[in-house]
Amino acid sequence: MNAPTKTLTLMALLAAGAAAAQTAAPERTGNLTNAGTSITNTATATYDVPNTDGTTTGGTTSSNTVTTTVAAKMAFDITYTTGADSDTTDTVAGAISSYQKTGVLPGSTVVFSYVAVNNGNASQTINLSSEASTGASNVVYYSANPDANNDGIISATEKSNAAGTIITSLTIAPSGDNPATTSTVETNPGFQNFWMTYDVTGAPDFVVGATPIGSGQSWDGTTNVAATEQKDPGAPTYDDLWYQYSSAKIFAPNLTTTPDTTPIGGGSVDTPPSGGTLVPGYTDPGGTVVAVSGDEQIAYPKVDNTDGTDTVVFTNTVTNGSTVPDTVTLTIEARTNVPNYLQTVTPVAGQPGVYTVTQTNPDGSTTTATVTITTPNGTTVAPGGSLDYTVTVTYTDQDKANPYPIYVAVGVDSGNDTDTTPNDLTYDTVLPGAFQFGDPATGIAADATPAVPKTGAASSTVTFPMEVANTGEYTDSYKLSGYTIVTLTDGTKQIVPIVYTGTGVTATATTITADLNGDGDTSDAGESVPGFIYTTADLTANTEVALNASITLPANVASTNGDNYELIQSATSVYSNVTRVDNNDYITVVAAGSLAVGKFTQSTTTVVAGSEFITCTPTCTVSTTAPATGYVSNPANFTALNTTTYAPGVNYSYKILAKNTYNTSISKFTVKDTTPVNTTFQGASLTISGFTAATAKVLYSTDGGNTWSTVAPALGAENVTVAVDLNGDGALTSADVLPSSGQVELTLTVSVN
């Protein structure tokens, strides 16, 4: 409304509410008299009549009565219940604040209350039409409030119940008494409330609206003419009646899904490598550390030695930041914020909340995981409320291979919008741990294939190239230890620790134990020796460190004879405390040394024992200087260098010494001697040292070695041959074994003929 003749001063009354307004009398500028009212008028003349005495007498004369009937002067307005329609309310954006609804769900029917005002002096019918913006449709008017629960939204049931009050026009008597009804006196308010509804559609945050439009009669200054409310009214002024829009802002879901702060509880976790700075996070039910950074959770499952599948459970929260309840749908989405990875997500038929995530990795390989959301869809979250849920990621155990990260995106979609696109995403990432230990291999890997044995010799150092490969997806370090068990030439066993070297490798003293004699414990002498644990520097994901594993063999190590010495090696993940072993590297120790054989004659003079030395490599030589290895030395009063003289009939002895200086046993061992010419056999004896052979005995032959006997021939026999039978079986065969460092001393006594 605009023209002064049509301006109501009812707004204070209308703001008090429709019910009160309907019983109040409007005040109208000009205080128009209702049409049909009779206005009667009689003229009166007063005068003085002169008297005879000079005075006057007053007199009155009334004229005839005339009657005038008040004509109709029409005016009307459609306005807010609080008034205030103006030139600015003729657009959706111009709706007054009390006529702006927010958080309206798409598909809803909104309701607004308006007032039709008769600003004239005669009853008139106001026809109702409308104008609506895009997204507002199906405008319907009601004479009674259809919103039974006063929530501002008309349900289907409320529509049905209020169907009888649908109107398209309003007939409103003028304010006060209606002269047309002569039998009664009314106190008409001059206005009537009505309700406008319309359906709302549109995208989130989209604002739609509608305005009622009244059409009726209006005084143009001369007569009553048809007038309709309009936008931006201009001349003539009689129809300066503005639109009065209402608006509805489509609900914009305010759902966020984030890591759940409840299990975090302000706590912290130690992520790999162990011993670093603690970070916000928690531990899942299976013991996996989960770190939280912003809207992403990162799991660090430990390496294990089992096959099958591994599982990580993430905890998440969805929060409804809007002012209305929201029925949420949680889904697993293909993650798109990790370059060079491509995912497809497939719901598992018949298993709500279960998805198969197939991930194509940068090298073209695929990783498949089963992801389960524990909270069912269709759960309603109250305004300002939250809902906790878990995401379980199950995947094939790859901790002995070279895994890739497993990426998961969780989406939450509002039930209050019309699309199925998630309103927010949160991210869960699994970084599988894995490592390999063994011989060098191509790429980031360690080869478990047995290597060709390396050859070593006594006192030599044998070195094997090794690798620890961190094929997992987080940083870790590794502890190395190893040893081998060798046999010494005396038949005993010895632990030889392995020394590891490599970039960033440090050593910590420890004790290495092994059950050398196989009795089930390691408490026996020699079964615990000093050693070291070697720790690598931190290895980042998909890197490796080259190592040298070195073994220094003892000086008295025995040859392996086909049964090579095995390297017992292990690498343990510091973070996961899981061990990988590599027991397929071997050392071959070749046979080395000689069989030293010396013959010494009994001397008639004093000869110091160990003053003469015989070596055989292979020719035997005698010297008075002790060689480093591989010799036999003279017994006391026996010589190989000095000439001896005995008279006929005098007995004297020869000592034949044979010593195995090889680093292994020798088989088919024999030592023989024959009664020298011009001498007569008197007897023989045998002494052994460096080994135990209770069955060792002397064999005798009188036919040049064709046949042997354990029975000595009669004294005085000539041409007697003697030999050593180590295993006592009465024969000289390969079963006669002389161990390393074993020595045989055969004494043959004769007399000079």
PDB file of N, CA, C and O in Angstrom, residues 320-379:
ATOM      1  N   ASN A 320      26.097 -33.597  13.144  1.00  0.00           N
ATOM      2  CA  ASN A 320      25.053 -32.810  12.480  1.00  0.00           C
ATOM      3  C   ASN A 320      25.105 -31.397  13.033  1.00  0.00           C
ATOM      4  O   ASN A 320      24.656 -31.128  14.150  1.00  0.00           O
ATOM      5  N   GLY A 321      25.675 -30.497  12.250  1.00  0.00           N
ATOM      6  CA  GLY A 321      25.787 -29.110  12.684  1.00  0.00           C
ATOM      7  C   GLY A 321      24.602 -28.259  12.300  1.00  0.00           C
ATOM      8  O   GLY A 321      24.620 -27.043  12.520  1.00  0.00           O
ATOM      9  N   SER A 322      23.543 -28.867  11.731  1.00  0.00           N
ATOM     10  CA  SER A 322      22.382 -28.087  11.320  1.00  0.00           C
ATOM     11  C   SER A 322      21.390 -27.971  12.472  1.00  0.00           C
ATOM     12  O   SER A 322      21.612 -28.494  13.569  1.00  0.00           O
ATOM     13  N   THR A 323      20.284 -27.313  12.204  1.00  0.00           N
ATOM     14  CA  THR A 323      19.269 -27.066  13.236  1.00  0.00           C
ATOM     15  C   THR A 323      18.103 -28.038  13.133  1.00  0.00           C
ATOM     16  O   THR A 323      17.104 -27.866  13.843  1.00  0.00           O
ATOM     17  N   VAL A 324      18.206 -29.020  12.240  1.00  0.00           N
ATOM     18  CA  VAL A 324      17.119 -29.992  12.100  1.00  0.00           C
ATOM     19  C   VAL A 324      17.710 -31.391  12.159  1.00  0.00           C
ATOM     20  O   VAL A 324      18.878 -31.601  11.841  1.00  0.00           O
ATOM     21  N   PRO A 325      16.926 -32.381  12.567  1.00  0.00           N
ATOM     22  CA  PRO A 325      17.428 -33.764  12.548  1.00  0.00           C
ATOM     23  C   PRO A 325      17.789 -34.178  11.124  1.00  0.00           C
ATOM     24  O   PRO A 325      17.189 -33.718  10.155  1.00  0.00           O
ATOM     25  N   ASP A 326      18.775 -35.054  11.015  1.00  0.00           N
ATOM     26  CA  ASP A 326      19.218 -35.499   9.700  1.00  0.00           C
ATOM     27  C   ASP A 326      19.423 -37.008   9.723  1.00  0.00           C
ATOM     28  O   ASP A 326      20.089 -37.551  10.605  1.00  0.00           O
ATOM     29  N   THR A 327      18.826 -37.669   8.754  1.00  0.00           N
ATOM     30  CA  THR A 327      18.991 -39.105   8.606  1.00  0.00           C
ATOM     31  C   THR A 327      20.154 -39.346   7.656  1.00  0.00           C
ATOM     32  O   THR A 327      20.084 -38.993   6.479  1.00  0.00           O
ATOM     33  N   VAL A 328      21.219 -39.939   8.176  1.00  0.00           N
ATOM     34  CA  VAL A 328      22.470 -39.989   7.428  1.00  0.00           C
ATOM     35  C   VAL A 328      22.634 -41.327   6.719  1.00  0.00           C
ATOM     36  O   VAL A 328      22.101 -42.356   7.138  1.00  0.00           O
ATOM     37  N   THR A 329      23.376 -41.271   5.640  1.00  0.00           N
ATOM     38  CA  THR A 329      23.789 -42.464   4.907  1.00  0.00           C
ATOM     39  C   THR A 329      25.310 -42.456   4.822  1.00  0.00           C
ATOM     40  O   THR A 329      25.901 -41.487   4.337  1.00  0.00           O
ATOM     41  N   LEU A 330      25.938 -43.509   5.317  1.00  0.00           N
ATOM     42  CA  LEU A 330      27.392 -43.640   5.294  1.00  0.00           C
ATOM     43  C   LEU A 330      27.788 -44.614   4.185  1.00  0.00           C
ATOM     44  O   LEU A 330      27.216 -45.698   4.074  1.00  0.00           O
ATOM     45  N   THR A 331      28.759 -44.213   3.391  1.00  0.00           N
ATOM     46  CA  THR A 331      29.197 -45.043   2.269  1.00  0.00           C
ATOM     47  C   THR A 331      30.714 -45.009   2.163  1.00  0.00           C
ATOM     48  O   THR A 331      31.373 -44.105   2.677  1.00  0.00           O
ATOM     49  N   ILE A 332      31.249 -46.013   1.493  1.00  0.00           N
ATOM     50  CA  ILE A 332      32.660 -46.005   1.119  1.00  0.00           C
ATOM     51  C   ILE A 332      32.741 -45.486  -0.314  1.00  0.00           C
ATOM     52  O   ILE A 332      32.040 -45.972  -1.200  1.00  0.00           O
ATOM     53  N   GLU A 333      33.578 -44.492  -0.509  1.00  0.00           N
ATOM     54  CA  GLU A 333      33.711 -43.837  -1.802  1.00  0.00           C
ATOM     55  C   GLU A 333      35.093 -44.111  -2.397  1.00  0.00           C
ATOM     56  O   GLU A 333      36.056 -44.394  -1.674  1.00  0.00           O
ATOM     57  N   ALA A 334      35.165 -44.045  -3.710  1.00  0.00           N
ATOM     58  CA  ALA A 334      36.468 -44.152  -4.378  1.00  0.00           C
ATOM     59  C   ALA A 334      37.302 -42.931  -3.999  1.00  0.00           C
ATOM     60  O   ALA A 334      36.855 -41.794  -4.143  1.00  0.00           O
ATOM     61  N   ARG A 335      38.478 -43.168  -3.496  1.00  0.00           N
ATOM     62  CA  ARG A 335      39.314 -42.059  -3.036  1.00  0.00           C
ATOM     63  C   ARG A 335      40.052 -41.448  -4.218  1.00  0.00           C
ATOM     64  O   ARG A 335      40.674 -42.164  -5.008  1.00  0.00           O
ATOM     65  N   THR A 336      39.994 -40.127  -4.305  1.00  0.00           N
ATOM     66  CA  THR A 336      40.548 -39.446  -5.473  1.00  0.00           C
ATOM     67  C   THR A 336      41.668 -38.475  -5.131  1.00  0.00           C
ATOM     68  O   THR A 336      42.183 -37.804  -6.027  1.00  0.00           O
ATOM     69  N   ASN A 337      42.038 -38.373  -3.852  1.00  0.00           N
ATOM     70  CA  ASN A 337      43.042 -37.377  -3.476  1.00  0.00           C
ATOM     71  C   ASN A 337      44.427 -37.973  -3.281  1.00  0.00           C
ATOM     72  O   ASN A 337      45.268 -37.396  -2.596  1.00  0.00           O
ATOM     73  N   VAL A 338      44.660 -39.152  -3.860  1.00  0.00           N
ATOM     74  CA  VAL A 338      45.998 -39.759  -3.807  1.00  0.00           C
ATOM     75  C   VAL A 338      46.456 -39.996  -5.250  1.00  0.00           C
ATOM     76  O   VAL A 338      45.941 -40.871  -5.939  1.00  0.00           O
ATOM     77  N   PRO A 339      47.419 -39.205  -5.723  1.00  0.00           N
ATOM     78  CA  PRO A 339      47.854 -39.317  -7.119  1.00  0.00           C
ATOM     79  C   PRO A 339      48.377 -40.712  -7.437  1.00  0.00           C
ATOM     80  O   PRO A 339      48.967 -41.391  -6.596  1.00  0.00           O
ATOM     81  N   ASN A 340      48.142 -41.124  -8.674  1.00  0.00           N
ATOM     82  CA  ASN A 340      48.674 -42.375  -9.236  1.00  0.00           C
ATOM     83  C   ASN A 340      48.005 -43.628  -8.700  1.00  0.00           C
ATOM     84  O   ASN A 340      48.467 -44.735  -8.967  1.00  0.00           O
ATOM     85  N   TYR A 341      46.933 -43.458  -7.932  1.00  0.00           N
ATOM     86  CA  TYR A 341      46.143 -44.601  -7.481  1.00  0.00           C
ATOM     87  C   TYR A 341      44.728 -44.449  -8.031  1.00  0.00           C
ATOM     88  O   TYR A 341      44.176 -43.346  -8.054  1.00  0.00           O
ATOM     89  N   LEU A 342      44.153 -45.554  -8.466  1.00  0.00           N
ATOM     90  CA  LEU A 342      42.804 -45.545  -9.021  1.00  0.00           C
ATOM     91  C   LEU A 342      41.985 -46.594  -8.279  1.00  0.00           C
ATOM     92  O   LEU A 342      42.411 -47.738  -8.136  1.00  0.00           O
ATOM     93  N   GLN A 343      40.802 -46.197  -7.825  1.00  0.00           N
ATOM     94  CA  GLN A 343      39.982 -47.113  -7.040  1.00  0.00           C
ATOM     95  C   GLN A 343      38.602 -47.299  -7.653  1.00  0.00           C
ATOM     96  O   GLN A 343      38.044 -46.375  -8.253  1.00  0.00           O
ATOM     97  N   THR A 344      38.089 -48.499  -7.473  1.00  0.00           N
ATOM     98  CA  THR A 344      36.679 -48.767  -7.719  1.00  0.00           C
ATOM     99  C   THR A 344      36.113 -49.368  -6.437  1.00  0.00           C
ATOM    100  O   THR A 344      36.774 -50.160  -5.760  1.00  0.00           O
ATOM    101  N   VAL A 345      34.880 -48.961  -6.121  1.00  0.00           N
ATOM    102  CA  VAL A 345      34.225 -49.416  -4.896  1.00  0.00           C
ATOM    103  C   VAL A 345      32.939 -50.124  -5.283  1.00  0.00           C
ATOM    104  O   VAL A 345      32.114 -49.564  -6.020  1.00  0.00           O
ATOM    105  N   THR A 346      32.768 -51.336  -4.803  1.00  0.00           N
ATOM    106  CA  THR A 346      31.594 -52.142  -5.133  1.00  0.00           C
ATOM    107  C   THR A 346      30.911 -52.601  -3.856  1.00  0.00           C
ATOM    108  O   THR A 346      31.540 -53.289  -3.034  1.00  0.00           O
ATOM    109  N   PRO A 347      29.632 -52.225  -3.643  1.00  0.00           N
ATOM    110  CA  PRO A 347      28.915 -52.762  -2.482  1.00  0.00           C
ATOM    111  C   PRO A 347      28.785 -54.276  -2.603  1.00  0.00           C
ATOM    112  O   PRO A 347      28.558 -54.819  -3.689  1.00  0.00           O
ATOM    113  N   VAL A 348      28.941 -54.973  -1.502  1.00  0.00           N
ATOM    114  CA  VAL A 348      28.802 -56.424  -1.484  1.00  0.00           C
ATOM    115  C   VAL A 348      27.324 -56.770  -1.388  1.00  0.00           C
ATOM    116  O   VAL A 348      26.629 -56.337  -0.469  1.00  0.00           O
ATOM    117  N   ALA A 349      26.849 -57.524  -2.355  1.00  0.00           N
ATOM    118  CA  ALA A 349      25.423 -57.852  -2.421  1.00  0.00           C
ATOM    119  C   ALA A 349      24.978 -58.584  -1.160  1.00  0.00           C
ATOM    120  O   ALA A 349      25.645 -59.515  -0.699  1.00  0.00           O
ATOM    121  N   GLY A 350      23.853 -58.140  -0.627  1.00  0.00           N
ATOM    122  CA  GLY A 350      23.271 -58.809   0.525  1.00  0.00           C
ATOM    123  C   GLY A 350      23.956 -58.512   1.841  1.00  0.00           C
ATOM    124  O   GLY A 350      23.583 -59.092   2.868  1.00  0.00           O
ATOM    125  N   GLN A 351      24.940 -57.639   1.832  1.00  0.00           N
ATOM    126  CA  GLN A 351      25.648 -57.298   3.066  1.00  0.00           C
ATOM    127  C   GLN A 351      25.697 -55.778   3.209  1.00  0.00           C
ATOM    128  O   GLN A 351      26.660 -55.137   2.780  1.00  0.00           O
ATOM    129  N   PRO A 352      24.679 -55.192   3.793  1.00  0.00           N
ATOM    130  CA  PRO A 352      24.655 -53.730   3.949  1.00  0.00           C
ATOM    131  C   PRO A 352      25.883 -53.233   4.702  1.00  0.00           C
ATOM    132  O   PRO A 352      26.296 -53.818   5.701  1.00  0.00           O
ATOM    133  N   GLY A 353      26.449 -52.160   4.191  1.00  0.00           N
ATOM    134  CA  GLY A 353      27.607 -51.565   4.840  1.00  0.00           C
ATOM    135  C   GLY A 353      28.930 -52.230   4.516  1.00  0.00           C
ATOM    136  O   GLY A 353      29.964 -51.839   5.059  1.00  0.00           O
ATOM    137  N   VAL A 354      28.927 -53.231   3.643  1.00  0.00           N
ATOM    138  CA  VAL A 354      30.161 -53.934   3.287  1.00  0.00           C
ATOM    139  C   VAL A 354      30.513 -53.613   1.841  1.00  0.00           C
ATOM    140  O   VAL A 354      29.664 -53.711   0.952  1.00  0.00           O
ATOM    141  N   TYR A 355      31.767 -53.262   1.612  1.00  0.00           N
ATOM    142  CA  TYR A 355      32.210 -52.839   0.286  1.00  0.00           C
ATOM    143  C   TYR A 355      33.522 -53.546  -0.068  1.00  0.00           C
ATOM    144  O   TYR A 355      34.327 -53.865   0.806  1.00  0.00           O
ATOM    145  N   THR A 356      33.699 -53.754  -1.361  1.00  0.00           N
ATOM    146  CA  THR A 356      34.978 -54.227  -1.877  1.00  0.00           C
ATOM    147  C   THR A 356      35.675 -53.052  -2.545  1.00  0.00           C
ATOM    148  O   THR A 356      35.131 -52.440  -3.471  1.00  0.00           O
ATOM    149  N   VAL A 357      36.866 -52.729  -2.055  1.00  0.00           N
ATOM    150  CA  VAL A 357      37.662 -51.648  -2.636  1.00  0.00           C
ATOM    151  C   VAL A 357      38.792 -52.285  -3.439  1.00  0.00           C
ATOM    152  O   VAL A 357      39.625 -53.011  -2.899  1.00  0.00           O
ATOM    153  N   THR A 358      38.780 -52.034  -4.738  1.00  0.00           N
ATOM    154  CA  THR A 358      39.831 -52.535  -5.616  1.00  0.00           C
ATOM    155  C   THR A 358      40.694 -51.359  -6.033  1.00  0.00           C
ATOM    156  O   THR A 358      40.206 -50.403  -6.646  1.00  0.00           O
ATOM    157  N   GLN A 359      41.950 -51.419  -5.682  1.00  0.00           N
ATOM    158  CA  GLN A 359      42.866 -50.298  -5.887  1.00  0.00           C
ATOM    159  C   GLN A 359      43.959 -50.686  -6.881  1.00  0.00           C
ATOM    160  O   GLN A 359      44.670 -51.664  -6.683  1.00  0.00           O
ATOM    161  N   THR A 360      44.044 -49.912  -7.956  1.00  0.00           N
ATOM    162  CA  THR A 360      45.132 -50.095  -8.920  1.00  0.00           C
ATOM    163  C   THR A 360      46.292 -49.211  -8.498  1.00  0.00           C
ATOM    164  O   THR A 360      46.154 -47.988  -8.396  1.00  0.00           O
ATOM    165  N   ASN A 361      47.434 -49.838  -8.261  1.00  0.00           N
ATOM    166  CA  ASN A 361      48.601 -49.141  -7.735  1.00  0.00           C
ATOM    167  C   ASN A 361      49.438 -48.550  -8.866  1.00  0.00           C
ATOM    168  O   ASN A 361      49.216 -48.856 -10.045  1.00  0.00           O
ATOM    169  N   PRO A 362      50.412 -47.700  -8.530  1.00  0.00           N
ATOM    170  CA  PRO A 362      51.203 -47.045  -9.586  1.00  0.00           C
ATOM    171  C   PRO A 362      51.891 -48.000 -10.537  1.00  0.00           C
ATOM    172  O   PRO A 362      52.105 -47.662 -11.705  1.00  0.00           O
ATOM    173  N   ASP A 363      52.244 -49.206 -10.079  1.00  0.00           N
ATOM    174  CA  ASP A 363      52.930 -50.146 -10.974  1.00  0.00           C
ATOM    175  C   ASP A 363      51.961 -51.036 -11.736  1.00  0.00           C
ATOM    176  O   ASP A 363      52.381 -51.959 -12.436  1.00  0.00           O
ATOM    177  N   GLY A 364      50.660 -50.780 -11.618  1.00  0.00           N
ATOM    178  CA  GLY A 364      49.670 -51.568 -12.325  1.00  0.00           C
ATOM    179  C   GLY A 364      49.134 -52.743 -11.541  1.00  0.00           C
ATOM    180  O   GLY A 364      48.155 -53.378 -11.957  1.00  0.00           O
ATOM    181  N   SER A 365      49.762 -53.080 -10.416  1.00  0.00           N
ATOM    182  CA  SER A 365      49.249 -54.163  -9.580  1.00  0.00           C
ATOM    183  C   SER A 365      47.974 -53.700  -8.878  1.00  0.00           C
ATOM    184  O   SER A 365      47.656 -52.504  -8.841  1.00  0.00           O
ATOM    185  N   THR A 366      47.252 -54.642  -8.320  1.00  0.00           N
ATOM    186  CA  THR A 366      46.011 -54.305  -7.631  1.00  0.00           C
ATOM    187  C   THR A 366      46.066 -54.770  -6.187  1.00  0.00           C
ATOM    188  O   THR A 366      46.683 -55.779  -5.861  1.00  0.00           O
ATOM    189  N   THR A 367      45.429 -53.996  -5.352  1.00  0.00           N
ATOM    190  CA  THR A 367      45.250 -54.334  -3.946  1.00  0.00           C
ATOM    191  C   THR A 367      43.757 -54.327  -3.667  1.00  0.00           C
ATOM    192  O   THR A 367      43.061 -53.376  -4.038  1.00  0.00           O
ATOM    193  N   THR A 368      43.280 -55.378  -3.026  1.00  0.00           N
ATOM    194  CA  THR A 368      41.856 -55.495  -2.736  1.00  0.00           C
ATOM    195  C   THR A 368      41.645 -55.551  -1.230  1.00  0.00           C
ATOM    196  O   THR A 368      42.363 -56.253  -0.519  1.00  0.00           O
ATOM    197  N   ALA A 369      40.667 -54.796  -0.762  1.00  0.00           N
ATOM    198  CA  ALA A 369      40.331 -54.794   0.657  1.00  0.00           C
ATOM    199  C   ALA A 369      38.819 -54.852   0.815  1.00  0.00           C
ATOM    200  O   ALA A 369      38.069 -54.363  -0.041  1.00  0.00           O
ATOM    201  N   THR A 370      38.393 -55.459   1.897  1.00  0.00           N
ATOM    202  CA  THR A 370      36.974 -55.451   2.267  1.00  0.00           C
ATOM    203  C   THR A 370      36.795 -54.422   3.380  1.00  0.00           C
ATOM    204  O   THR A 370      37.489 -54.481   4.402  1.00  0.00           O
ATOM    205  N   VAL A 371      35.895 -53.482   3.167  1.00  0.00           N
ATOM    206  CA  VAL A 371      35.689 -52.388   4.119  1.00  0.00           C
ATOM    207  C   VAL A 371      34.258 -52.464   4.637  1.00  0.00           C
ATOM    208  O   VAL A 371      33.304 -52.514   3.855  1.00  0.00           O
ATOM    209  N   THR A 372      34.108 -52.453   5.954  1.00  0.00           N
ATOM    210  CA  THR A 372      32.805 -52.602   6.585  1.00  0.00           C
ATOM    211  C   THR A 372      32.528 -51.405   7.487  1.00  0.00           C
ATOM    212  O   THR A 372      33.342 -51.067   8.354  1.00  0.00           O
ATOM    213  N   ILE A 373      31.376 -50.773   7.259  1.00  0.00           N
ATOM    214  CA  ILE A 373      30.909 -49.694   8.134  1.00  0.00           C
ATOM    215  C   ILE A 373      29.918 -50.304   9.125  1.00  0.00           C
ATOM    216  O   ILE A 373      28.940 -50.927   8.724  1.00  0.00           O
ATOM    217  N   THR A 374      30.158 -50.112  10.396  1.00  0.00           N
ATOM    218  CA  THR A 374      29.345 -50.812  11.387  1.00  0.00           C
ATOM    219  C   THR A 374      28.017 -50.134  11.679  1.00  0.00           C
ATOM    220  O   THR A 374      27.090 -50.779  12.152  1.00  0.00           O
ATOM    221  N   THR A 375      27.903 -48.825  11.428  1.00  0.00           N
ATOM    222  CA  THR A 375      26.662 -48.122  11.739  1.00  0.00           C
ATOM    223  C   THR A 375      25.705 -48.241  10.567  1.00  0.00           C
ATOM    224  O   THR A 375      26.047 -47.883   9.441  1.00  0.00           O
ATOM    225  N   PRO A 376      24.489 -48.743  10.788  1.00  0.00           N
ATOM    226  CA  PRO A 376      23.559 -48.895   9.661  1.00  0.00           C
ATOM    227  C   PRO A 376      23.099 -47.552   9.131  1.00  0.00           C
ATOM    228  O   PRO A 376      23.027 -46.561   9.868  1.00  0.00           O
ATOM    229  N   ASN A 377      22.799 -47.532   7.836  1.00  0.00           N
ATOM    230  CA  ASN A 377      22.246 -46.322   7.248  1.00  0.00           C
ATOM    231  C   ASN A 377      20.832 -46.112   7.758  1.00  0.00           C
ATOM    232  O   ASN A 377      20.169 -47.033   8.232  1.00  0.00           O
ATOM    233  N   GLY A 378      20.354 -44.876   7.634  1.00  0.00           N
ATOM    234  CA  GLY A 378      19.024 -44.565   8.120  1.00  0.00           C
ATOM    235  C   GLY A 378      19.010 -44.122   9.562  1.00  0.00           C
ATOM    236  O   GLY A 378      17.945 -43.928  10.149  1.00  0.00           O
ATOM    237  N   THR A 379      20.184 -43.947  10.158  1.00  0.00           N
ATOM    238  CA  THR A 379      20.263 -43.474  11.537  1.00  0.00           C
ATOM    239  C   THR A 379      20.097 -41.961  11.551  1.00  0.00           C
ATOM    240  O   THR A 379      20.738 -41.248  10.794  1.00  0.00           O
TER     241      THR A 379
END
